mmCIF file of C-alpha atoms in Angstrom:
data_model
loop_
_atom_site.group_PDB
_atom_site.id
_atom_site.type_symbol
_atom_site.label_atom_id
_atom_site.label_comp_id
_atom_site.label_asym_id
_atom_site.label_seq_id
_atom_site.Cartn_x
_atom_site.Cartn_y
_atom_site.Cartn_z
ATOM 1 C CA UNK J 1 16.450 -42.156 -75.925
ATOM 2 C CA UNK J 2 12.767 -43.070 -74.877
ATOM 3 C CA UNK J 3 11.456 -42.147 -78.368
ATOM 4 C CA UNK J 4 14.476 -44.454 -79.981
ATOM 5 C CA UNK J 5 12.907 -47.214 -78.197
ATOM 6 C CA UNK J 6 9.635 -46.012 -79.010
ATOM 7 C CA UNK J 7 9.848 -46.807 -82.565
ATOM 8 C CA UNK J 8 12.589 -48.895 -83.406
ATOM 9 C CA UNK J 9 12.568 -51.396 -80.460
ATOM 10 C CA UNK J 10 13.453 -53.898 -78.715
ATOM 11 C CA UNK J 11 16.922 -52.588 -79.034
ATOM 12 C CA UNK J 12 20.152 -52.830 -77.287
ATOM 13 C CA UNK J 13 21.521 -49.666 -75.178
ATOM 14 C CA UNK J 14 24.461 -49.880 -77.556
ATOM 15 C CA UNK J 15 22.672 -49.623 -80.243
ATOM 16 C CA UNK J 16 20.551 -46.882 -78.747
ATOM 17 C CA UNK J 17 24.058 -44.866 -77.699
ATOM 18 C CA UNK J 18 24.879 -45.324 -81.840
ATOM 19 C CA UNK J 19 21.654 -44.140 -83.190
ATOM 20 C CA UNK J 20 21.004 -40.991 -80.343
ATOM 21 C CA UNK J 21 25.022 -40.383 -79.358
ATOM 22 C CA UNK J 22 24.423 -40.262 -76.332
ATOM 23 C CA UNK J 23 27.276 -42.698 -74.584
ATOM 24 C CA UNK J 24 26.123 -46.118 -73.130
ATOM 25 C CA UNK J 25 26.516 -44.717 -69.478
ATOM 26 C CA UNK J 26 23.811 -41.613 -70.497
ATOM 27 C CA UNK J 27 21.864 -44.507 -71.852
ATOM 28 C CA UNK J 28 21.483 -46.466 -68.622
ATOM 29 C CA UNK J 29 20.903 -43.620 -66.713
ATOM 30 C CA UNK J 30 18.318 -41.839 -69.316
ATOM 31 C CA UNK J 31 16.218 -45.421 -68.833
ATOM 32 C CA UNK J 32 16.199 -46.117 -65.180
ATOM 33 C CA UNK J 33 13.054 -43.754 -64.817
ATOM 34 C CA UNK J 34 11.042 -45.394 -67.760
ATOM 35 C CA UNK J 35 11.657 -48.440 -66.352
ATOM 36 C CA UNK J 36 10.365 -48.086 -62.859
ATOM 37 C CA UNK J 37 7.861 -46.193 -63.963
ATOM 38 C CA UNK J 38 6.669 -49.073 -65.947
ATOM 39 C CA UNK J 39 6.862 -47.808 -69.558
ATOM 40 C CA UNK J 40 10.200 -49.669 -70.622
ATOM 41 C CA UNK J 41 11.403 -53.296 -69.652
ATOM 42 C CA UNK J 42 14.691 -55.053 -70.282
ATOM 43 C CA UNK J 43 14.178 -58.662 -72.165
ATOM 44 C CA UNK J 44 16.053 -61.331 -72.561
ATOM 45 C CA UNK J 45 17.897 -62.053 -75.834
ATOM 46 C CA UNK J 46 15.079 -64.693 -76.442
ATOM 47 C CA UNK J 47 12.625 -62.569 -75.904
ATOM 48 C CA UNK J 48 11.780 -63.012 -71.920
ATOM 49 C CA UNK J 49 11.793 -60.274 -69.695
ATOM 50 C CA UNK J 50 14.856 -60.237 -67.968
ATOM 51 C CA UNK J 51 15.006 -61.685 -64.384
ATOM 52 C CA UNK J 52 16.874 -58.564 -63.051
ATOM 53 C CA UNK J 53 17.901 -54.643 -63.850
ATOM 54 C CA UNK J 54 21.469 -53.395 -64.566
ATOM 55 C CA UNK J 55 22.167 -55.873 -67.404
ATOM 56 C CA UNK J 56 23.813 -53.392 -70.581
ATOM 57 C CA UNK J 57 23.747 -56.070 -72.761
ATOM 58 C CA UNK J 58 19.678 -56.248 -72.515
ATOM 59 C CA UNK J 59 17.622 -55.057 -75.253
ATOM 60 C CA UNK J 60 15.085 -52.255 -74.136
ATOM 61 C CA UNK J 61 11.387 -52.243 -75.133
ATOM 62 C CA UNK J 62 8.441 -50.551 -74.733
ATOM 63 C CA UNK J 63 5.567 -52.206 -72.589
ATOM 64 C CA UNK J 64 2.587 -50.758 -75.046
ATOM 65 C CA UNK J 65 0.035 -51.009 -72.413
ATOM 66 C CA UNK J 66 1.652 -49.184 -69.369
ATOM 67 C CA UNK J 67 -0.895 -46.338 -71.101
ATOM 68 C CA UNK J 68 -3.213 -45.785 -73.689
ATOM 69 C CA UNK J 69 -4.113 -42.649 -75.475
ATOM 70 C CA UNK J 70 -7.330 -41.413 -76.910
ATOM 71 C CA UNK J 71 -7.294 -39.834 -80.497
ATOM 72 C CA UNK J 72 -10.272 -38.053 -82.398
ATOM 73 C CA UNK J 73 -10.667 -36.911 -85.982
ATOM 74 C CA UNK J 74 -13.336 -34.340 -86.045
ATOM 75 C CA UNK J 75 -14.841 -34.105 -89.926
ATOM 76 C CA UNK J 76 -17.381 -32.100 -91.095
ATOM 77 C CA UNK J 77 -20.189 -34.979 -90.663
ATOM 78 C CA UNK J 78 -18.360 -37.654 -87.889
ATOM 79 C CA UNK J 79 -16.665 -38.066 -84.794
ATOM 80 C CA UNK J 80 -13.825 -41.105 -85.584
ATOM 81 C CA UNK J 81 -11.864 -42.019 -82.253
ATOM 82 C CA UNK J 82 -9.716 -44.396 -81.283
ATOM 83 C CA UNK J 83 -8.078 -46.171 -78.253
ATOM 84 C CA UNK J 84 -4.526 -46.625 -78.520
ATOM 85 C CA UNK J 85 -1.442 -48.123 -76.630
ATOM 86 C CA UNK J 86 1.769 -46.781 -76.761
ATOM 87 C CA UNK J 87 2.460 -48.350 -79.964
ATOM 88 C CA UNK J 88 -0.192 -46.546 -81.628
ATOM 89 C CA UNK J 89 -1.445 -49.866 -82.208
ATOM 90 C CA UNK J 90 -5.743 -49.669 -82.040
ATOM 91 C CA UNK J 91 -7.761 -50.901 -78.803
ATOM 92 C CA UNK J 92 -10.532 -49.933 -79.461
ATOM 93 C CA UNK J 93 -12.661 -47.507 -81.885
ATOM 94 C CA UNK J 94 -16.203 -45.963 -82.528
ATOM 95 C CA UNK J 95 -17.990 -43.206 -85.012
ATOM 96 C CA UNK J 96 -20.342 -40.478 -83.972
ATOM 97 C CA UNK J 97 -22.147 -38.776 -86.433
ATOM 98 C CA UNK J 98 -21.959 -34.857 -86.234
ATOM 99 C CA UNK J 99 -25.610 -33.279 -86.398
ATOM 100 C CA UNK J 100 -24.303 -29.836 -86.102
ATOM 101 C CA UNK J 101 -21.217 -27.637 -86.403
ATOM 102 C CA UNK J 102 -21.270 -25.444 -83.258
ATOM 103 C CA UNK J 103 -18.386 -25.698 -80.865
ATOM 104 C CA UNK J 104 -20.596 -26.235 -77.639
ATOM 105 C CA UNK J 105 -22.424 -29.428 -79.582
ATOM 106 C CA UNK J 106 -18.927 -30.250 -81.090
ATOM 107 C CA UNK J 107 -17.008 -30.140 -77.383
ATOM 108 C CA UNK J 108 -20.188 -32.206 -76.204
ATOM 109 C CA UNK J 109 -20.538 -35.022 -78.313
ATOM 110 C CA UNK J 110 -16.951 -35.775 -78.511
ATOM 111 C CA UNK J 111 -16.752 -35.579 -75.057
ATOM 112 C CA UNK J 112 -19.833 -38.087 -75.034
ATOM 113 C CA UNK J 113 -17.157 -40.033 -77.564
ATOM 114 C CA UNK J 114 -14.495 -40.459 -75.418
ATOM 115 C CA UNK J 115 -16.908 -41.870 -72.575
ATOM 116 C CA UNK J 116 -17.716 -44.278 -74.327
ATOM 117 C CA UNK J 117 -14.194 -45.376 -76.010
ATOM 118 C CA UNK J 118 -12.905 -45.440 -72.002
ATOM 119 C CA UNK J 119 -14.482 -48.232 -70.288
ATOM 120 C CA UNK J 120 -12.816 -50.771 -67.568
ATOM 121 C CA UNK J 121 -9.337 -50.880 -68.162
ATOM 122 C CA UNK J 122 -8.859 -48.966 -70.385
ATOM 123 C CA UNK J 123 -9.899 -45.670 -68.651
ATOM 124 C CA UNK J 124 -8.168 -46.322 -65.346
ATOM 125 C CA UNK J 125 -4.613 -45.613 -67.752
ATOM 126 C CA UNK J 126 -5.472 -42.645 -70.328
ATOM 127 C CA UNK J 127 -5.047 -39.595 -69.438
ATOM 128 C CA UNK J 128 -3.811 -37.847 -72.556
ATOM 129 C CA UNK J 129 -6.566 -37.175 -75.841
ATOM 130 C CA UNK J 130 -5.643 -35.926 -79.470
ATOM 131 C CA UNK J 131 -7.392 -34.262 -81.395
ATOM 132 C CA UNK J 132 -7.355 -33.552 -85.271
ATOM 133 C CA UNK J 133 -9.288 -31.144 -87.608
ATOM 134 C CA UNK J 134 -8.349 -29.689 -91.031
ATOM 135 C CA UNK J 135 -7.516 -26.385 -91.459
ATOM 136 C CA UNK J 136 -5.060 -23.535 -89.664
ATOM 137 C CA UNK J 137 -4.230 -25.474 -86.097
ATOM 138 C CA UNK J 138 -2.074 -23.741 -83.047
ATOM 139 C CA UNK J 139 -0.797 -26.914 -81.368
ATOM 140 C CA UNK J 140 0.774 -24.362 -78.649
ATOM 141 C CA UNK J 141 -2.238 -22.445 -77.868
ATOM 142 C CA UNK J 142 -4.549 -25.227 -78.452
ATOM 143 C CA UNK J 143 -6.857 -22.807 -80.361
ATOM 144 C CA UNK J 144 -8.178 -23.862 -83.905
ATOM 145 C CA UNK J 145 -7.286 -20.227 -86.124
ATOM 146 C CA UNK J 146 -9.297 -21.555 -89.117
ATOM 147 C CA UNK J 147 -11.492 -24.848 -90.415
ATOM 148 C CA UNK J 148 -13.190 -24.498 -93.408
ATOM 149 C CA UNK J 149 -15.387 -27.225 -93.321
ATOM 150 C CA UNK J 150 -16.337 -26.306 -89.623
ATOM 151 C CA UNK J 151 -16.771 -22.648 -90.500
ATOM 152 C CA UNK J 152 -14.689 -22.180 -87.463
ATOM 153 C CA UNK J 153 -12.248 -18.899 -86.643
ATOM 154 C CA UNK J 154 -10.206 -18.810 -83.183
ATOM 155 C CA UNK J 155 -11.566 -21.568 -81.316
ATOM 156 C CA UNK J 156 -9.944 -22.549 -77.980
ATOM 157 C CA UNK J 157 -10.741 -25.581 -78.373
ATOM 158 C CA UNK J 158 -7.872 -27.732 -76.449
ATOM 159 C CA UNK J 159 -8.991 -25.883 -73.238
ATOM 160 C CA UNK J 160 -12.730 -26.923 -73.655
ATOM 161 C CA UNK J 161 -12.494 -30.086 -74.526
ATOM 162 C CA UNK J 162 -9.788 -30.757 -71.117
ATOM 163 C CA UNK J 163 -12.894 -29.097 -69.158
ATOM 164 C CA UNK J 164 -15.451 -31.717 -70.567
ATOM 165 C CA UNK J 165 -13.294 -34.229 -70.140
ATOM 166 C CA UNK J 166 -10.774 -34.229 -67.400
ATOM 167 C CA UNK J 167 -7.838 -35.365 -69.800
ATOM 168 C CA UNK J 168 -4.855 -33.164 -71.047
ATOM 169 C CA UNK J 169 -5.671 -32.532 -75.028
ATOM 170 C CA UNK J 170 -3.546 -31.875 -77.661
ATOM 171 C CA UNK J 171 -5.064 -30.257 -80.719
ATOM 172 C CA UNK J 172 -3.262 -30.685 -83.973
ATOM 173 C CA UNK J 173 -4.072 -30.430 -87.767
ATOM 174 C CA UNK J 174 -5.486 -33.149 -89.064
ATOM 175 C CA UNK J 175 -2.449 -33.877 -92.098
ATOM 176 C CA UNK J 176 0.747 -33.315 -89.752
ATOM 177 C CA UNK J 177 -0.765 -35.633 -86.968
ATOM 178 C CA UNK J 178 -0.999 -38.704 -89.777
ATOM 179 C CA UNK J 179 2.843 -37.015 -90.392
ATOM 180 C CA UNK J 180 3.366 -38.047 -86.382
ATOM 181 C CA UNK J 181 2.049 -41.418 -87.421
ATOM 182 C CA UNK J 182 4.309 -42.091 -89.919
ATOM 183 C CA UNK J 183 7.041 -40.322 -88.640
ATOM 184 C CA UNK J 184 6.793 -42.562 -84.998
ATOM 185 C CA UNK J 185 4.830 -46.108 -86.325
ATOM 186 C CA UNK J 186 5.222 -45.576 -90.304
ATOM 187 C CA UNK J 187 6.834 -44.910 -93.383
ATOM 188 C CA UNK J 188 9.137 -41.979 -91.572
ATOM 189 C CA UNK J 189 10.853 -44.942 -88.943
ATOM 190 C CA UNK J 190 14.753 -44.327 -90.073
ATOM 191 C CA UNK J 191 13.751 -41.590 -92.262
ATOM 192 C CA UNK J 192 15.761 -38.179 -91.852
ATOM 193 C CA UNK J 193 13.137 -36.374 -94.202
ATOM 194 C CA UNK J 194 9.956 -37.424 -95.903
ATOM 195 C CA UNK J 195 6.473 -35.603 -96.587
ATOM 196 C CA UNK J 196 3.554 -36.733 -96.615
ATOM 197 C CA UNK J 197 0.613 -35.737 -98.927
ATOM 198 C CA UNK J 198 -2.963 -36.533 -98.876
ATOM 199 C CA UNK J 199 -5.702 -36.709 -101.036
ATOM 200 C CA UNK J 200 -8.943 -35.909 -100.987
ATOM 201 C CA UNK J 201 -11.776 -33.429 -99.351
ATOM 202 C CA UNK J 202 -8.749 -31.309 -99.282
ATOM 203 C CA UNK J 203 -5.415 -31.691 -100.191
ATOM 204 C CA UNK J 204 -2.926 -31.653 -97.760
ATOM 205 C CA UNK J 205 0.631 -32.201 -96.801
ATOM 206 C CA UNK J 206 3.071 -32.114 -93.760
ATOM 207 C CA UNK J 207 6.731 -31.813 -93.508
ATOM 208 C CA UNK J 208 9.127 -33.885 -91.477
ATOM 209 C CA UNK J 209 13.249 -32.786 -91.700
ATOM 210 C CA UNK J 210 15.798 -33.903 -90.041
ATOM 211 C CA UNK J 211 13.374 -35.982 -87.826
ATOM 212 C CA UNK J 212 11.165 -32.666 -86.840
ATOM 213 C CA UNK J 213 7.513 -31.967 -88.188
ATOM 214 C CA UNK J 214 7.897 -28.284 -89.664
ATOM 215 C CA UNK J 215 5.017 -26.165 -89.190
ATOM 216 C CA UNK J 216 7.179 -22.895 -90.307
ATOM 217 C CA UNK J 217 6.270 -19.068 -88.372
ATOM 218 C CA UNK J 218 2.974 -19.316 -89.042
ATOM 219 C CA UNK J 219 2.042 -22.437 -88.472
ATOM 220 C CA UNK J 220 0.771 -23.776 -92.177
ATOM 221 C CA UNK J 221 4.305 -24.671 -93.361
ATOM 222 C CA UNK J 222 4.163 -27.395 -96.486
ATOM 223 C CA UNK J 223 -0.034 -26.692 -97.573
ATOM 224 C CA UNK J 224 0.763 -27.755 -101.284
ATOM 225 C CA UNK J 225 -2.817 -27.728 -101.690
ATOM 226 C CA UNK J 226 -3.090 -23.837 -102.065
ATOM 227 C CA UNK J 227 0.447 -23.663 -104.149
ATOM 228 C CA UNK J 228 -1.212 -22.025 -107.558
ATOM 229 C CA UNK J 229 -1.138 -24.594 -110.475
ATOM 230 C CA UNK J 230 -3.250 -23.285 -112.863
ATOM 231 C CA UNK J 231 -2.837 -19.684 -114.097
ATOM 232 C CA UNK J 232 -6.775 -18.045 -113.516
ATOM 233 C CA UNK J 233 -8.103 -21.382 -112.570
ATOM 234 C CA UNK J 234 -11.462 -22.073 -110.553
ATOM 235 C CA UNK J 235 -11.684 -20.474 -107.574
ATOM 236 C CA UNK J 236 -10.385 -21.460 -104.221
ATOM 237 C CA UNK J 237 -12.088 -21.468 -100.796
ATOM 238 C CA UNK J 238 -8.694 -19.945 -99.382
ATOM 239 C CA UNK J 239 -9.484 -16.547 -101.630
ATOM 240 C CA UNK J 240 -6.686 -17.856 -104.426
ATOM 241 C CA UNK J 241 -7.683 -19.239 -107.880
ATOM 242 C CA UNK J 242 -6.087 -21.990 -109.287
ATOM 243 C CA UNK J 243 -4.900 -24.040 -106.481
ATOM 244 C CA UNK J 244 -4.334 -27.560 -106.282
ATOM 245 C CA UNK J 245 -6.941 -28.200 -104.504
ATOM 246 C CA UNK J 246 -9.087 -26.182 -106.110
ATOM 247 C CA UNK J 247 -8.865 -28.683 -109.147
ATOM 248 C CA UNK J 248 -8.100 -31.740 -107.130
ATOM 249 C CA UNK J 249 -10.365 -32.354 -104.191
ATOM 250 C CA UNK J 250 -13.026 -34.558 -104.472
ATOM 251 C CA UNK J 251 -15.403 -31.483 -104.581
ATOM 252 C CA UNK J 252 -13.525 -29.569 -107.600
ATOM 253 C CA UNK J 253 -13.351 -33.730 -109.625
ATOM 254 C CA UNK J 254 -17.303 -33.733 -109.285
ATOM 255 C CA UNK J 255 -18.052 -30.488 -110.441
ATOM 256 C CA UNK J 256 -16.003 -30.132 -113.128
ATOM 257 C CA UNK J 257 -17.031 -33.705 -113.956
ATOM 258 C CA UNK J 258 -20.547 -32.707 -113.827
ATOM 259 C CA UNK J 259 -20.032 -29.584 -115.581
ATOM 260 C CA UNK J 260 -18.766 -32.020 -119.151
ATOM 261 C CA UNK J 261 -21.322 -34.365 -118.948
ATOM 262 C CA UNK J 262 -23.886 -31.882 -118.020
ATOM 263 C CA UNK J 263 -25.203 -33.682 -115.853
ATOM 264 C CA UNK J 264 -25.718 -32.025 -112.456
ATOM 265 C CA UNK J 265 -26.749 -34.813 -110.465
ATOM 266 C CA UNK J 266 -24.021 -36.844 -110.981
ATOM 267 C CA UNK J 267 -22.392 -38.982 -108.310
ATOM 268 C CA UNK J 268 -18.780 -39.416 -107.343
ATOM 269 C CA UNK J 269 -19.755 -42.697 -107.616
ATOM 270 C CA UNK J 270 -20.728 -42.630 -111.053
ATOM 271 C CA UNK J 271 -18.247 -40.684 -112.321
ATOM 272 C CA UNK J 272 -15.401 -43.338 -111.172
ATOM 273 C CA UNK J 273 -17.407 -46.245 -112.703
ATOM 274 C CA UNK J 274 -17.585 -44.815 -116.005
ATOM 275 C CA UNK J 275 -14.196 -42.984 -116.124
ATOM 276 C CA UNK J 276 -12.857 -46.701 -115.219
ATOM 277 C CA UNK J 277 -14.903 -47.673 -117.989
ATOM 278 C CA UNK J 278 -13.553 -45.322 -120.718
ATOM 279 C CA UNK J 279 -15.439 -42.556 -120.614
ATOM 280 C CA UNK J 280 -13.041 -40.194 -122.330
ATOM 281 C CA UNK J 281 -13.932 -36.207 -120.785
ATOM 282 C CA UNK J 282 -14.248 -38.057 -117.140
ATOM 283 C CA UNK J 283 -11.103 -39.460 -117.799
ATOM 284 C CA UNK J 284 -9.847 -36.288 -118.652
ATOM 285 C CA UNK J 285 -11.215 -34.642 -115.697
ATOM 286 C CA UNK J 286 -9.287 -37.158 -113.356
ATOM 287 C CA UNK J 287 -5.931 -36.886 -115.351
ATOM 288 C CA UNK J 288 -6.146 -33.359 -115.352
ATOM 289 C CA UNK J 289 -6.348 -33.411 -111.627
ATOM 290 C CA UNK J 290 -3.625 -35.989 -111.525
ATOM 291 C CA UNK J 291 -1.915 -33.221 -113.391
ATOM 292 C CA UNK J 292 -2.152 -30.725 -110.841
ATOM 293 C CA UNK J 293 -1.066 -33.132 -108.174
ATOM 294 C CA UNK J 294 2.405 -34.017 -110.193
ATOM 295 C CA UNK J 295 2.552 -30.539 -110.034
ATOM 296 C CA UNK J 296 2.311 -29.473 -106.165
ATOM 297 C CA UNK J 297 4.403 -32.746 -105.858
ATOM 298 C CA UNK J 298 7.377 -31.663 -108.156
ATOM 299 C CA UNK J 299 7.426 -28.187 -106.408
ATOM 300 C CA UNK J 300 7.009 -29.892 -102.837
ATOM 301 C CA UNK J 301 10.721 -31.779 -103.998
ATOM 302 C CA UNK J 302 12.704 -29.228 -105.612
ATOM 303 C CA UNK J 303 12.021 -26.588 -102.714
ATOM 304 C CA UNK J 304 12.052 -29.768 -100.069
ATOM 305 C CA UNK J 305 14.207 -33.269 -101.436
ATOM 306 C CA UNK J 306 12.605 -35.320 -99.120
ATOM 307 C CA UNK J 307 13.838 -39.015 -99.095
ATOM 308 C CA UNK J 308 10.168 -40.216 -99.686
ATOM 309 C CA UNK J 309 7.150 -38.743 -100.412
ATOM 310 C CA UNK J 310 3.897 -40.751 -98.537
ATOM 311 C CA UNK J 311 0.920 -40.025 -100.612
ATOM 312 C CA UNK J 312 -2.735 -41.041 -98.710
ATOM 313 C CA UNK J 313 -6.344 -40.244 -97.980
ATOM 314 C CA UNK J 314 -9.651 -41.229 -98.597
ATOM 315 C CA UNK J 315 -9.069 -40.125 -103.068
ATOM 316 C CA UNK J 316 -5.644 -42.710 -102.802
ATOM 317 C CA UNK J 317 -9.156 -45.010 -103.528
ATOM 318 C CA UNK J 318 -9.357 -43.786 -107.103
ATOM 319 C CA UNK J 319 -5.985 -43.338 -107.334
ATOM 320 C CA UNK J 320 -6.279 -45.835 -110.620
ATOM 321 C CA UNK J 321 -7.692 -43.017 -112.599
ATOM 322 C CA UNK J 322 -4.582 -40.307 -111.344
ATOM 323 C CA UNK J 323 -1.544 -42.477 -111.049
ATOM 324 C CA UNK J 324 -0.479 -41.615 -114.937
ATOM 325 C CA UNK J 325 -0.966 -38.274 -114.933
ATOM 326 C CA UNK J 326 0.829 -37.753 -111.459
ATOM 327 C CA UNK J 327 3.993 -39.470 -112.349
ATOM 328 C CA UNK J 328 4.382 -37.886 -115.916
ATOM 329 C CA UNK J 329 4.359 -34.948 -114.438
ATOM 330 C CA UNK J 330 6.060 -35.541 -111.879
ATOM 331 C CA UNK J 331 8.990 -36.608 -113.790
ATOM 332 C CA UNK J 332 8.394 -33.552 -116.134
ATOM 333 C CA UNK J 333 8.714 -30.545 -113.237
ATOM 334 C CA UNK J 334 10.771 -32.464 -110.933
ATOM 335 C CA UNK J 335 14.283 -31.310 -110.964
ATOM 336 C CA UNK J 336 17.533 -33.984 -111.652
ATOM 337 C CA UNK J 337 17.965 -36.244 -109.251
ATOM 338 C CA UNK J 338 14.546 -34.997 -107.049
ATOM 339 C CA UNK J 339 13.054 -37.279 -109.508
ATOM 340 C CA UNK J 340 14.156 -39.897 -107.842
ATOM 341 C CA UNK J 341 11.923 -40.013 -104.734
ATOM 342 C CA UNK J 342 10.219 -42.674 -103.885
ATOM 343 C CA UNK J 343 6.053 -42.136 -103.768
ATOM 344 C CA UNK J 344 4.884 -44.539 -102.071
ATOM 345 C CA UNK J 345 1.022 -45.229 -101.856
ATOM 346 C CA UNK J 346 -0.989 -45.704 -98.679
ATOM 347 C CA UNK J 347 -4.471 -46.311 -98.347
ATOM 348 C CA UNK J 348 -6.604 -44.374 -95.263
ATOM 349 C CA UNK J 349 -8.851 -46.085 -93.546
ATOM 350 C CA UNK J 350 -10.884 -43.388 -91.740
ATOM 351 C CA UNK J 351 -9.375 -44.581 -88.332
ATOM 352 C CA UNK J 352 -5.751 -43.457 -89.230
ATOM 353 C CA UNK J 353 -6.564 -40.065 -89.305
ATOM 354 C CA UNK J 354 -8.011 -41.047 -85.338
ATOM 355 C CA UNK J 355 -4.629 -42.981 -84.918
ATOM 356 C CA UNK J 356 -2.645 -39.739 -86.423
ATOM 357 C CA UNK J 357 -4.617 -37.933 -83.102
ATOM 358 C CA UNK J 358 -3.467 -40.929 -80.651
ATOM 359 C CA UNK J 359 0.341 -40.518 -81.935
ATOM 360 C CA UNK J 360 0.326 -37.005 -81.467
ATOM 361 C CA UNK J 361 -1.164 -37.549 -77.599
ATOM 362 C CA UNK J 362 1.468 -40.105 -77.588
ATOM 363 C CA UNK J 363 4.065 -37.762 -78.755
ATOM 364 C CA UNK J 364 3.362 -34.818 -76.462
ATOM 365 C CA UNK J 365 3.839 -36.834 -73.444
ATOM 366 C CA UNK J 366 7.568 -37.762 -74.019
ATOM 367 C CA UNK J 367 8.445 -34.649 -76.529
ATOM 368 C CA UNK J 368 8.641 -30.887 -75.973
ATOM 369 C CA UNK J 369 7.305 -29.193 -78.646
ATOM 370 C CA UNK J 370 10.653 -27.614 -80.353
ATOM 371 C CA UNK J 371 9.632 -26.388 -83.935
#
């Protein structure tokens, strides 16, 4: 009921008992506690709170600053966190650079983070902190199994980081919290299925059917980015060959773009410019890692047939040089009427990945984990 309100309000208990199923009586009663515990209020139909309780006809909504919720995306190089209200909607934010990739100076200067993201207000009402990283994530156990670019293994890292910092954490991977996101405050609002995809230092995807985030028996359920594309292709940093993302990350892009110019100093940078400016074997380069993303993209929707597909991250920037070769293939390898799905394009700011943290923190408080 609560979550209902969460992301579709204001809306009326009747239409709450429609969407959940739940009759209007359940509904009344389900709401009684948010409300006098300050996280829901009845309005008026204009819009005004309501001068008293008890009125069915009411529409419920959230009050988004009853709490807020601290989020963190921990990168290879930066601390991004984020202040959130109940919405998800950003309070406040702030970057600390990462000088080093141990867990003690890790735990430490994100603590340091959240001090200073909780000042006046806003600390007296958080009490709940997410946390994002790439790689193999145990949201149960709060222990991080495997980040590449932290070089970490089996890392408790939930449990440290509610020592240095006195709130409860919840530790997620870094693609399936932006899935929360979207799933709660996004593209997923109404949705019964969708993934979402992203693009970039890694590529990565998250699952979301019948309205629950699927993280399969092992915990990596939907990585298209080690589904094998490419037959004997470059080496992966997962131990396979020929991933997508061994082709498509920004790291693969700039070396294979450096290896047919032949120039080894080339920039990212540089290698948009000119492939925006015709050069023909960058150009190549990008379309034949727009190639591999049709690919994991037509396999993600004939094993999936999500509604929508939500493709983002920091390489959605270039996304000029890919967006040809992605659909054609796309079309190619997807089967009948999978074709059809929408992809729809979203560009990250660096703070949504933060956000994706807050939404899971905001998530955890009112849902039991269940898959």
């Amino acid at each position: 009921m609560f979550t209902t309100v969460l992301t579709e309000g204001p809306v009326s208990r009747v239409d709450v008992a429609r969407r959940t199923g739940l009759s209007s009586a359940a509904v009344t009663k389900a709401a009684r506690p948010f409300i006098e515990a300050g996280y829901l209020e009845e309005l008026a139909a204009g819009g005004r709170t309501a001068p008293g309780a008890g009125r069915p006809a009411n529409p419920l909504a959230i009050r988004p600053d009853r709490e807020y919720f601290v989020g963190v995306k921990i990168t290879g190089d930066d601390l991004i966190g984020v202040v959130t209200d109940l919405r998800a909607d950003v309070r406040a934010s702030a970057h600390h650079a990462l000088t080093g990739h141990d867990v003690e100076h890790v735990v430490r200067a994100l603590a340091d983070l959240v001090g200073e993201l909780l000042t006046g207000d806003l600390r007296e009402r958080a009490y709940c902190l997410g946390v994002a990283v790439s790689g193999d994530v145990d949201r149960a156990s709060g222990v991080v199994r495997y980040s590449p670019f932290l070089g970490w293994r089996d890392v408790p890292l939930a449990s440290l980081l509610e020592g240095a910092t006195g709130l409860t954490v919840t530790l997620e991977n870094d693609v399936k919290a932006l899935a929360v996101a979207e799933q709660w405050f996004g593209e997923g609002v109404g949705v019964s299925s969708f993934a979402l995809v992203t693009v970039g230092t890694g590529i990565g995807s998250a699952l979301v059917v019948h309205g629950d985030l699927v993280r399969g028996a092992h915990g990596v359920a939907g990585e298209i980015g080690h589904v094998p594309v490419a037959d004997g292709g470059p080496p992966c940093h997962c131990g396979g060959r020929g991933c997508v993302e061994a082709i498509a990350s920004t790291e693969a892009i700039l070396t294979r773009a450096r290896q047919v110019t032949g120039e080894p100093g080339l920039s990212m940078a540089d290698a948009v410019t000119r492939a925006r400016g015709g050069d023909e074997p960058l150009r190549e380069v990008f379309a034949g890692a727009g190639h591999a993303i049709g690919l994991g993209l037509a396999a993600l929707v004939n094993l999936f047939g999500p509604e929508r597909v939500v493709v983002s991250g920091e390489g959605v920037a270039t996304y000029d040089l890919f967006e040809e070769q992605i659909r054609r293939t796309f079309a190619v390898q997807a089967f009948g009427s999978a074709a059809r799905c929408g992809l729809v394009i979203r560009p990250l700011p660096f703070e949504e990945w933060a956000r994706g943290a807050a939404a899971v923190a905001v998530q955890s408080l009112f849902v039991s984990d269940t898959v």
